[in-house]
Short mmCIF file of C-alpha atoms in Angstrom, two decimals:
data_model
loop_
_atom_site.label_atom_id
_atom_site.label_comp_id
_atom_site.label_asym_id
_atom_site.label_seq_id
_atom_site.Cartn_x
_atom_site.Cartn_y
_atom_site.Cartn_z
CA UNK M 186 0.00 0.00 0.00
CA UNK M 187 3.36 2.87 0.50
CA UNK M 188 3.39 2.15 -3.05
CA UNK M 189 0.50 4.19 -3.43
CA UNK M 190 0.96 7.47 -0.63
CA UNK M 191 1.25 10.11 -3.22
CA UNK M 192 -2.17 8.85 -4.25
CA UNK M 193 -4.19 8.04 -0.70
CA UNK M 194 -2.60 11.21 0.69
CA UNK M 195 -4.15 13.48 -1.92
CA UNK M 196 -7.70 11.66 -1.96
CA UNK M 197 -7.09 12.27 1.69
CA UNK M 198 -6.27 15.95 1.48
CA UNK M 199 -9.35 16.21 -0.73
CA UNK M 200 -11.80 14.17 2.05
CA UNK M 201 -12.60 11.72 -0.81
CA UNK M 202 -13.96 8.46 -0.09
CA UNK M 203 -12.35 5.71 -1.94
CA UNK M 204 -12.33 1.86 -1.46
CA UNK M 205 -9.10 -0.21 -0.73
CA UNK M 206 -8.97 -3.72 -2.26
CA UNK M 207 -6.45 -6.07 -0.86
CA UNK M 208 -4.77 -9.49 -1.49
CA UNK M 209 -4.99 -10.84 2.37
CA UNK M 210 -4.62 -14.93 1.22
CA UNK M 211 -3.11 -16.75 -1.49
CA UNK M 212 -3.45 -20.27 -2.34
CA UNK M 213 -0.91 -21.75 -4.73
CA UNK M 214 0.43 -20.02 -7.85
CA UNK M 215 -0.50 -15.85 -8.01
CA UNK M 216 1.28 -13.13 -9.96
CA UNK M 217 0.97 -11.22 -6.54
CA UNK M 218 1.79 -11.72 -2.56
CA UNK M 219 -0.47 -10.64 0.55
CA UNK M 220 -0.50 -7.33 0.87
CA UNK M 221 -0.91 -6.18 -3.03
CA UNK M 222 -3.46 -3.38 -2.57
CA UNK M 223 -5.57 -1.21 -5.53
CA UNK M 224 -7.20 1.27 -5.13
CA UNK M 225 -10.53 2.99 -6.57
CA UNK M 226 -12.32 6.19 -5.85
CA UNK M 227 -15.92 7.51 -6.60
CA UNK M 228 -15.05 8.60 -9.94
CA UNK M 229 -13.48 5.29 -10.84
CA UNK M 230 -9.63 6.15 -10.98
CA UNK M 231 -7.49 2.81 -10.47
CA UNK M 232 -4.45 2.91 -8.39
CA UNK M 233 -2.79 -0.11 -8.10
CA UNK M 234 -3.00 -3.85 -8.84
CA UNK M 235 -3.92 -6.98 -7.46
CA UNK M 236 -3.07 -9.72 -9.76
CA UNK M 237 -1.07 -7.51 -13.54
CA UNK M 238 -4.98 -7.93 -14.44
CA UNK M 239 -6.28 -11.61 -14.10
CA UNK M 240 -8.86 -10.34 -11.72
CA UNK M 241 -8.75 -6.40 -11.27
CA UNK M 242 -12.20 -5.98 -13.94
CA UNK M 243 -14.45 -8.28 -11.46
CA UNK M 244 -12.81 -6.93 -8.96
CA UNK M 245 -13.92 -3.39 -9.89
CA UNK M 246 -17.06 -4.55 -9.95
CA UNK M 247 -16.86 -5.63 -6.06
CA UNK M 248 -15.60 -1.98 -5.21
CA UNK M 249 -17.78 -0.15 -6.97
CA UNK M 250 -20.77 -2.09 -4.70
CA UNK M 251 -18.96 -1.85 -1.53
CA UNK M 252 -18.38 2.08 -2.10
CA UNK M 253 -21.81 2.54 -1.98
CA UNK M 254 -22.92 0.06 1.19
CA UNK M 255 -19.84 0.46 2.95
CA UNK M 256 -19.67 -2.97 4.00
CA UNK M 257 -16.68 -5.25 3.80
CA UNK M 258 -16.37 -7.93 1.84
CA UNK M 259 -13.94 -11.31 1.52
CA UNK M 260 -14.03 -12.80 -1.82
CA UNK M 261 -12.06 -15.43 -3.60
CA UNK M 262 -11.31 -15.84 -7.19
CA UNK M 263 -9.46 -18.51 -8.46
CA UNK M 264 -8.68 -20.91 -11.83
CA UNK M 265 -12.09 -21.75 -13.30
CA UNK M 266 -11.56 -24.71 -15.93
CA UNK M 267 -14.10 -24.12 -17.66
CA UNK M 268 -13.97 -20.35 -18.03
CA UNK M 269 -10.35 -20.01 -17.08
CA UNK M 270 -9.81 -16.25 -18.93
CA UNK M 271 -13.27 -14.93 -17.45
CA UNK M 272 -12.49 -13.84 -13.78
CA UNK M 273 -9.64 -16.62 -12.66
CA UNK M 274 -6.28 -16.96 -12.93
CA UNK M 275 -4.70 -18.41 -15.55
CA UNK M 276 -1.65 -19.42 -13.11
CA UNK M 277 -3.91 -21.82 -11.17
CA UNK M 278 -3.98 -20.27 -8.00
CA UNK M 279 -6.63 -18.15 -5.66
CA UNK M 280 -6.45 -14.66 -4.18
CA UNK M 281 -8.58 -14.14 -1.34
CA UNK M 282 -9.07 -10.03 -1.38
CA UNK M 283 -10.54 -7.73 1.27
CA UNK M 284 -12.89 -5.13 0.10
CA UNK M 285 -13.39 -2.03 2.03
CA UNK M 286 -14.53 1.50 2.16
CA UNK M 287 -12.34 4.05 3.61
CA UNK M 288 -13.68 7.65 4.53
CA UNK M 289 -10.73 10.12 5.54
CA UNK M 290 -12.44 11.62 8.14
CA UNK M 291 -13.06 7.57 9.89
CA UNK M 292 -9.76 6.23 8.71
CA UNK M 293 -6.90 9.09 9.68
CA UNK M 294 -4.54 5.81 10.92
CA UNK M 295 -4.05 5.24 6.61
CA UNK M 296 -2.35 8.61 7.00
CA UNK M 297 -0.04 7.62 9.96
CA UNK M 298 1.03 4.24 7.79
CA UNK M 299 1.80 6.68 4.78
CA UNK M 300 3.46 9.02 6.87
CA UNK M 301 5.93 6.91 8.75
CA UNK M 302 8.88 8.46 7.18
CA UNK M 303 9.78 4.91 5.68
CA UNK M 304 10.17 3.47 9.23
CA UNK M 305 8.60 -0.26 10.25
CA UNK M 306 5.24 0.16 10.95
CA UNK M 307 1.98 -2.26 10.81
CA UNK M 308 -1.41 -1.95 9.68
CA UNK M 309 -3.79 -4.19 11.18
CA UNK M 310 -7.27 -4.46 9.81
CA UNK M 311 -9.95 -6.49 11.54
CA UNK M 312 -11.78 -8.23 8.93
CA UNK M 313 -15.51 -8.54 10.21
CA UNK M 314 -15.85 -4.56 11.05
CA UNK M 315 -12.99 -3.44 8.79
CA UNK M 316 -11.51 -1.22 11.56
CA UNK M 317 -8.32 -0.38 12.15
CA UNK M 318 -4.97 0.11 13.98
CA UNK M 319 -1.61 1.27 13.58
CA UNK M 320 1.24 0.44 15.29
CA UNK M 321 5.16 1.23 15.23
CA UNK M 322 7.61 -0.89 17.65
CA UNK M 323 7.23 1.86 20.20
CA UNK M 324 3.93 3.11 20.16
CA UNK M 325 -0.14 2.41 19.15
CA UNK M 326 -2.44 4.52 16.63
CA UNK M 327 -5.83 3.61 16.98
CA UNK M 328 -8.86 3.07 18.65
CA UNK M 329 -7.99 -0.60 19.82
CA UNK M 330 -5.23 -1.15 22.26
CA UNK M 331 -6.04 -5.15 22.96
CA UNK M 332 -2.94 -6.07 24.80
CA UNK M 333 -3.13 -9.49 22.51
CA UNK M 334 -3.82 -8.31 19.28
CA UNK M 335 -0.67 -5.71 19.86
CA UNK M 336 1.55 -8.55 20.75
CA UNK M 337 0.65 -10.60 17.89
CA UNK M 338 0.91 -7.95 15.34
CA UNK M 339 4.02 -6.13 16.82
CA UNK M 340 6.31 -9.89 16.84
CA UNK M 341 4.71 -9.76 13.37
CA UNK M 342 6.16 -6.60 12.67
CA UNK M 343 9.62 -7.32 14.26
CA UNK M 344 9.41 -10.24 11.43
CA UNK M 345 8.10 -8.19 8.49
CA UNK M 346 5.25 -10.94 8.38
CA UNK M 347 1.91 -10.11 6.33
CA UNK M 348 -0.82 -12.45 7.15
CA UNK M 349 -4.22 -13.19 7.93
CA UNK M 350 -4.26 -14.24 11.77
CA UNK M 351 -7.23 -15.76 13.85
CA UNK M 352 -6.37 -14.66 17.78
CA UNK M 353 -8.05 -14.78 20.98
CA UNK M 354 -10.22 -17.84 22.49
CA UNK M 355 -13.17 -19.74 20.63
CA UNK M 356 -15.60 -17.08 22.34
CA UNK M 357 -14.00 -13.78 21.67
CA UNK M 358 -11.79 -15.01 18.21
CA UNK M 359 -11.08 -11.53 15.78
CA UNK M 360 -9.53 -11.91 12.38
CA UNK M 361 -7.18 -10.06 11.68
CA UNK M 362 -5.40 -9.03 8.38
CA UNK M 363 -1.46 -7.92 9.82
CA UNK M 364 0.51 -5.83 6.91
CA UNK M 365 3.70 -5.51 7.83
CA UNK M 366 5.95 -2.28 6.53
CA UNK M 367 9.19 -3.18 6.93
CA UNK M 368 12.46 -5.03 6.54
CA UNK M 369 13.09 -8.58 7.58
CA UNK M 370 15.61 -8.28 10.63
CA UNK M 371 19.41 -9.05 10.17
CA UNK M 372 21.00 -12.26 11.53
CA UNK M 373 24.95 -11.65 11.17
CA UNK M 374 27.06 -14.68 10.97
CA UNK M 375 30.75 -14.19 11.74
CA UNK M 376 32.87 -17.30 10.61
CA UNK M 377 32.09 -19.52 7.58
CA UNK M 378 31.81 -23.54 9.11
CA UNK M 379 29.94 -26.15 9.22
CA UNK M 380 27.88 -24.46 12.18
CA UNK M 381 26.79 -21.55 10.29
CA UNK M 382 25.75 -23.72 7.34
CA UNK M 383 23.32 -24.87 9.84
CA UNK M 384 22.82 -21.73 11.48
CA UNK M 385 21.89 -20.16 7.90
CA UNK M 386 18.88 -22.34 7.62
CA UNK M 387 17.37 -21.38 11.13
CA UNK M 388 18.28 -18.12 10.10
CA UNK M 389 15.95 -18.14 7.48
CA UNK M 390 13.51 -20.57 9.19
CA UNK M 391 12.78 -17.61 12.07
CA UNK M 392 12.64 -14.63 9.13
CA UNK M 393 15.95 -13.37 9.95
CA UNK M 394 17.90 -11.85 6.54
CA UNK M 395 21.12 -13.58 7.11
CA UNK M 396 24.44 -12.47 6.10
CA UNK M 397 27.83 -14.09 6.57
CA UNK M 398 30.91 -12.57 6.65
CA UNK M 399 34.33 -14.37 6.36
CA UNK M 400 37.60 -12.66 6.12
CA UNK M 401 39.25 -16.26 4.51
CA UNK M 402 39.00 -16.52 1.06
CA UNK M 403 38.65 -19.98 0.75
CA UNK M 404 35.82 -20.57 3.32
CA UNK M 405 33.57 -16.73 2.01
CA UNK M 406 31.82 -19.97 -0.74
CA UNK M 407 28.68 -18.74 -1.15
CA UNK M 408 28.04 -22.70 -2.46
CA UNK M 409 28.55 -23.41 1.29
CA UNK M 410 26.40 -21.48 2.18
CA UNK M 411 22.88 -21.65 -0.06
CA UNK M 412 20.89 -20.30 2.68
CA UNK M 413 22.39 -17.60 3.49
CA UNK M 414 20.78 -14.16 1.50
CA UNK M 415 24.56 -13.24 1.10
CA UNK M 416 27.62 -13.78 1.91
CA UNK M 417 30.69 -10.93 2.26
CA UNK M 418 34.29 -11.46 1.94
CA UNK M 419 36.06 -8.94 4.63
CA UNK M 420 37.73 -8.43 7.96
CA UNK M 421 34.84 -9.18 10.17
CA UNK M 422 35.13 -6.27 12.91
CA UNK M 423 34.99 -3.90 9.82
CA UNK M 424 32.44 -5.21 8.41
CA UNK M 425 30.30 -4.51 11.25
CA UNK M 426 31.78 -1.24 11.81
CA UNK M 427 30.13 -0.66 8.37
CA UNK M 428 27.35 -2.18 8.11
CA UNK M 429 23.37 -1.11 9.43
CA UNK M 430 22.43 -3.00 12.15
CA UNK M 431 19.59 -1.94 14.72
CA UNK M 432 17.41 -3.26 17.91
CA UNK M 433 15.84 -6.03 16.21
CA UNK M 434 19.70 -7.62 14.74
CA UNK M 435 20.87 -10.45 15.97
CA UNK M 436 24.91 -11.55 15.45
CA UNK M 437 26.51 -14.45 16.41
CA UNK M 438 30.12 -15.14 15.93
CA UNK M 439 31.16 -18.09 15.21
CA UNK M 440 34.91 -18.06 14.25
CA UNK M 441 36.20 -19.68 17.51
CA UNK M 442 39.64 -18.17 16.65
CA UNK M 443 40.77 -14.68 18.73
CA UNK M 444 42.27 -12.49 16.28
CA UNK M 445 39.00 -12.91 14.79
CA UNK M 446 36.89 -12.88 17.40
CA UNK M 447 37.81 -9.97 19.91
CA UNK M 448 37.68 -7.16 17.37
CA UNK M 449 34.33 -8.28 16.06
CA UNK M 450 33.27 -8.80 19.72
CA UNK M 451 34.59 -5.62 20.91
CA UNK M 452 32.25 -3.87 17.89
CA UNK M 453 29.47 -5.99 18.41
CA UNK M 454 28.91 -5.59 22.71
CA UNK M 455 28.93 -1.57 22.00
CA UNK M 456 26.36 -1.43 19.12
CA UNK M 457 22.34 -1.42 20.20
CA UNK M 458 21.78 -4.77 19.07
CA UNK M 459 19.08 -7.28 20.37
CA UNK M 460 21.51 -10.28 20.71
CA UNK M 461 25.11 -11.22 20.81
CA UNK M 462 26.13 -14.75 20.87
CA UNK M 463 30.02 -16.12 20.45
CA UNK M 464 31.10 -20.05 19.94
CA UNK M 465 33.97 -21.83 21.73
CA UNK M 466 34.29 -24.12 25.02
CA UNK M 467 34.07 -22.68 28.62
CA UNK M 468 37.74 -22.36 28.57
CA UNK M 469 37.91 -20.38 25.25
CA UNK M 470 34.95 -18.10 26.77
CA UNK M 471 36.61 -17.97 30.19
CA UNK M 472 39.76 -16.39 28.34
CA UNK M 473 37.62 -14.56 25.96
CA UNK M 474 35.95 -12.58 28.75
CA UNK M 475 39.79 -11.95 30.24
CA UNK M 476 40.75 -10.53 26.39
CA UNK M 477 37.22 -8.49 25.78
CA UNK M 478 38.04 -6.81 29.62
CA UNK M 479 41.11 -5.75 28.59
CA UNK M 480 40.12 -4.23 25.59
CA UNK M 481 38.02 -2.13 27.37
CA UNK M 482 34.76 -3.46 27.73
CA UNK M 483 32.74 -3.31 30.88
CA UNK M 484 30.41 -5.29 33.01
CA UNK M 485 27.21 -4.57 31.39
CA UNK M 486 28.75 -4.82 28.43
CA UNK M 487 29.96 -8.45 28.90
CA UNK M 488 26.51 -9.22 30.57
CA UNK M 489 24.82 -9.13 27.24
CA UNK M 490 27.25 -11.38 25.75
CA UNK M 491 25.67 -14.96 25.45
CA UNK M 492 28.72 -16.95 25.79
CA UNK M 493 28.94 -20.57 25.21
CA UNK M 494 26.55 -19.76 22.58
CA UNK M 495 22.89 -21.74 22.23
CA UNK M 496 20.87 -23.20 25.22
CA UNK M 497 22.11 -26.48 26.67
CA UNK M 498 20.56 -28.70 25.01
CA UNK M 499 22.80 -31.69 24.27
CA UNK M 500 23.16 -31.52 20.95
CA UNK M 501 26.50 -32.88 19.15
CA UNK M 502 25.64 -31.88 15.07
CA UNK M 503 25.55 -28.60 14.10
CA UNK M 504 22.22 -28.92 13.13
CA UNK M 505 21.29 -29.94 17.04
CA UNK M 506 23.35 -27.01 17.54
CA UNK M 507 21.86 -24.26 15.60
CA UNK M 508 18.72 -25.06 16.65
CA UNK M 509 20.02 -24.56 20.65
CA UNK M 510 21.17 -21.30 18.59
CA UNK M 511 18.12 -20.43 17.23
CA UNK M 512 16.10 -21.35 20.58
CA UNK M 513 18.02 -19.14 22.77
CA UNK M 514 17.76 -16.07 20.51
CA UNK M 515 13.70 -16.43 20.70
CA UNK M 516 14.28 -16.74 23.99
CA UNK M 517 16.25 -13.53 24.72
CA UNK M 518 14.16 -11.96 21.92
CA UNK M 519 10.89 -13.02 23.85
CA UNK M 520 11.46 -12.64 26.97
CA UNK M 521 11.05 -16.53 27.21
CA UNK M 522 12.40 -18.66 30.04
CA UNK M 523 13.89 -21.47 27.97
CA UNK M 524 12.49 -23.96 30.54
CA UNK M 525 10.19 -27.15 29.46
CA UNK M 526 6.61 -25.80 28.90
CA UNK M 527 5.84 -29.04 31.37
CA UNK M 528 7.18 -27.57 34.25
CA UNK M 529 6.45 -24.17 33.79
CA UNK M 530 2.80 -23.11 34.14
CA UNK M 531 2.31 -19.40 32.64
CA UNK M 532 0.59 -18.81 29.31
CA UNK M 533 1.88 -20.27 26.37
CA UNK M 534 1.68 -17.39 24.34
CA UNK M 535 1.60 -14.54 26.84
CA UNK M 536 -1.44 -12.30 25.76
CA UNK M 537 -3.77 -14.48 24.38
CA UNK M 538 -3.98 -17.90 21.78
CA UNK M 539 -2.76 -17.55 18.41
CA UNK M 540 -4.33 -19.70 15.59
CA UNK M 541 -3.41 -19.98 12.13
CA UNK M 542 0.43 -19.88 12.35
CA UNK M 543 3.37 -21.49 10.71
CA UNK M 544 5.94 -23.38 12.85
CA UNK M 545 7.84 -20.43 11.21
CA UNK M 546 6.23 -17.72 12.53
CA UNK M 547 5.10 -19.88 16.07
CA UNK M 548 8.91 -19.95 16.57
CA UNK M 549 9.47 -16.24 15.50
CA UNK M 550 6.93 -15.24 17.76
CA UNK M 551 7.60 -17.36 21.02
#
């Protein structure tokens, strides 16, 4: 929908009523993800597209009704064998699309997502009533500050997920369509090895856009590597020193040699990031810890560093490894205990049941 400000904000400006049609599902092949918004206003300009124009003429059709009752509406279109150029698509798949009216003067939260100067913010849309509610990682537009739905849609947000999500009990269940505005967090991998082949994949698995960074030309393979998103040949502490990170990155180093590790280190402990995590025995990190003092790091500093990395949890391969990786960074991300859920008796998902997710997301959320 940002792809279409310029647009919204002057139909805004001009109190012009307009109706927003959105992909919220998709079901096997479509020329367009969740999230793919066009829009139409009362004198039928287009802005937008929903499918490069399998569906947009029926679809225009659907607006054109709900403009005038104001109601929302869910509709499907998919393949249709025997009328397959009609109204489906000719791909094979289905778009599920949500239909609504928007009034300036009831919908002023469209202007805070346009206006969020480019920074992460998510648009949640409740898909019975069609009401809304903004939200940034630090704050809440909008009439409904449910302490669940928040939760939900803000680990959503720290994910860049888009998704239709069914939360709360069976008595007081909303649906909710979350568009998130922003980039996937970074997971940065120092050290190119079997572990952060591994590592890579859980990487991914969790939403994290994972980059690896080895200063040895003959490990920096991106063949190694196929899960990682990229992979950079340089001097790992300048790298960093380079590089964007921010409150949501994660980096874990993984070289397990010191005149790799300390500078990195060093870098890593003094930058606002949400988690710093370094390999080697409890020897190595016992003389790590000596080396990272003396290089001028302080107490709190080394309190953030998670060293052994990973939560003990037996593993010998490095994929039994990167998952104990991977579980201790939800853990620190989610304020999680990391104990069995069998001996612990608080709510699963703190804030309410969550329905509808991926072991993806169910991970990336806590």
């Amino acid at each position: 929908m940002r792809e279409l400000g310029a647009h919204l904000l002057r139909w805004h400006a001009a109190g012009a009523p307009y109706v927003l049609a959105t992909v919220v599902g998709v079901t096997g092949s479509a020329p367009r993800p969740p999230g793919a918004t066009m829009a139409v206003d009362a004198e039928g300009n287009i802005r937008g597209s929903l499918s490069g124009g399998c569906v947009e003429g029926a679809v225009l059709e659907l607006c054109g009704r709900v403009l005038e009752t104001g109601e929302p509406v869910r509709e499907i279109f998919g393949y249709s064998d025997s009328d397959a150029f009609a109204v489906g698509l000719t791909c094979g798949g289905e778009l599920e699309i949500l239909v609504h009216r928007v009034t300036p003067d009831r919908y002023p939260i469209i202007e805070a997502v346009l206006d969020a100067d480019g920074g992460p913010v998510a648009l949640v849309r409740d898909l019975e009533s069609g009401e809304m509610l903004a939200l940034r990682p630090d704050s809440v537009v909008g009439p409904d500050a449910d302490p669940t739905l928040v939760a939900r849609a803000r680990a959503m947000l720290d994910t860049a997920s888009t998704a239709v999500r069914v939360i709360g009990c069976a008595d007081r269940e909303r649906t909710v369509f979350v568009e998130s505005f922003a980039s996937p967090p970074r997971m940065l991998v120092f050290g190119a090895t079997d572990f952060t082949t591994a590592l890579c994949r859980v990487g991914r698995l969790l939403g994290y856009h994972v980059t690896v960074c080895e200063a040895r030309p003959a490990f920096a393979d991106p063949a190694r590597m196929p899960d990682a998103h990229e992979v950079v040949r340089e001097w790992p502490n300048t790298y960093l020193a380079r590089t964007h990170v921010d409150a949501r990155t994660v980096i874990c180093v993984l070289t397990h040699d010191p005149k790799f590790d300390i500078p990195v280190l060093v870098e890593a402990l003094r930058r606002p990031v949400a988690y710093v995590g370094a390999m080697g025995s409890r020897r190595a990190d016992r003389e790590r810890r000596l080396r990272l003092r003396a290089a001028g790091l302080g107490d709190e500093q080394l309190r953030r560093l998670r060293s052994p990395i990973g939560l003990e949890l037996g593993g010998q391969t490095p994929e039994e490894t990167a998952v104990a990786i991977g579980a201790e960074i939800v853990a620190v991300r989610r304020g999680g205990s990391a104990r069995p859920l069998s001996v612990t008796d608080r709510p699963i998902h703190p804030g309410g049941l969550v329905s509808g997710v991926t072991p993806a997301e169910q991970l990336a959320t806590g």
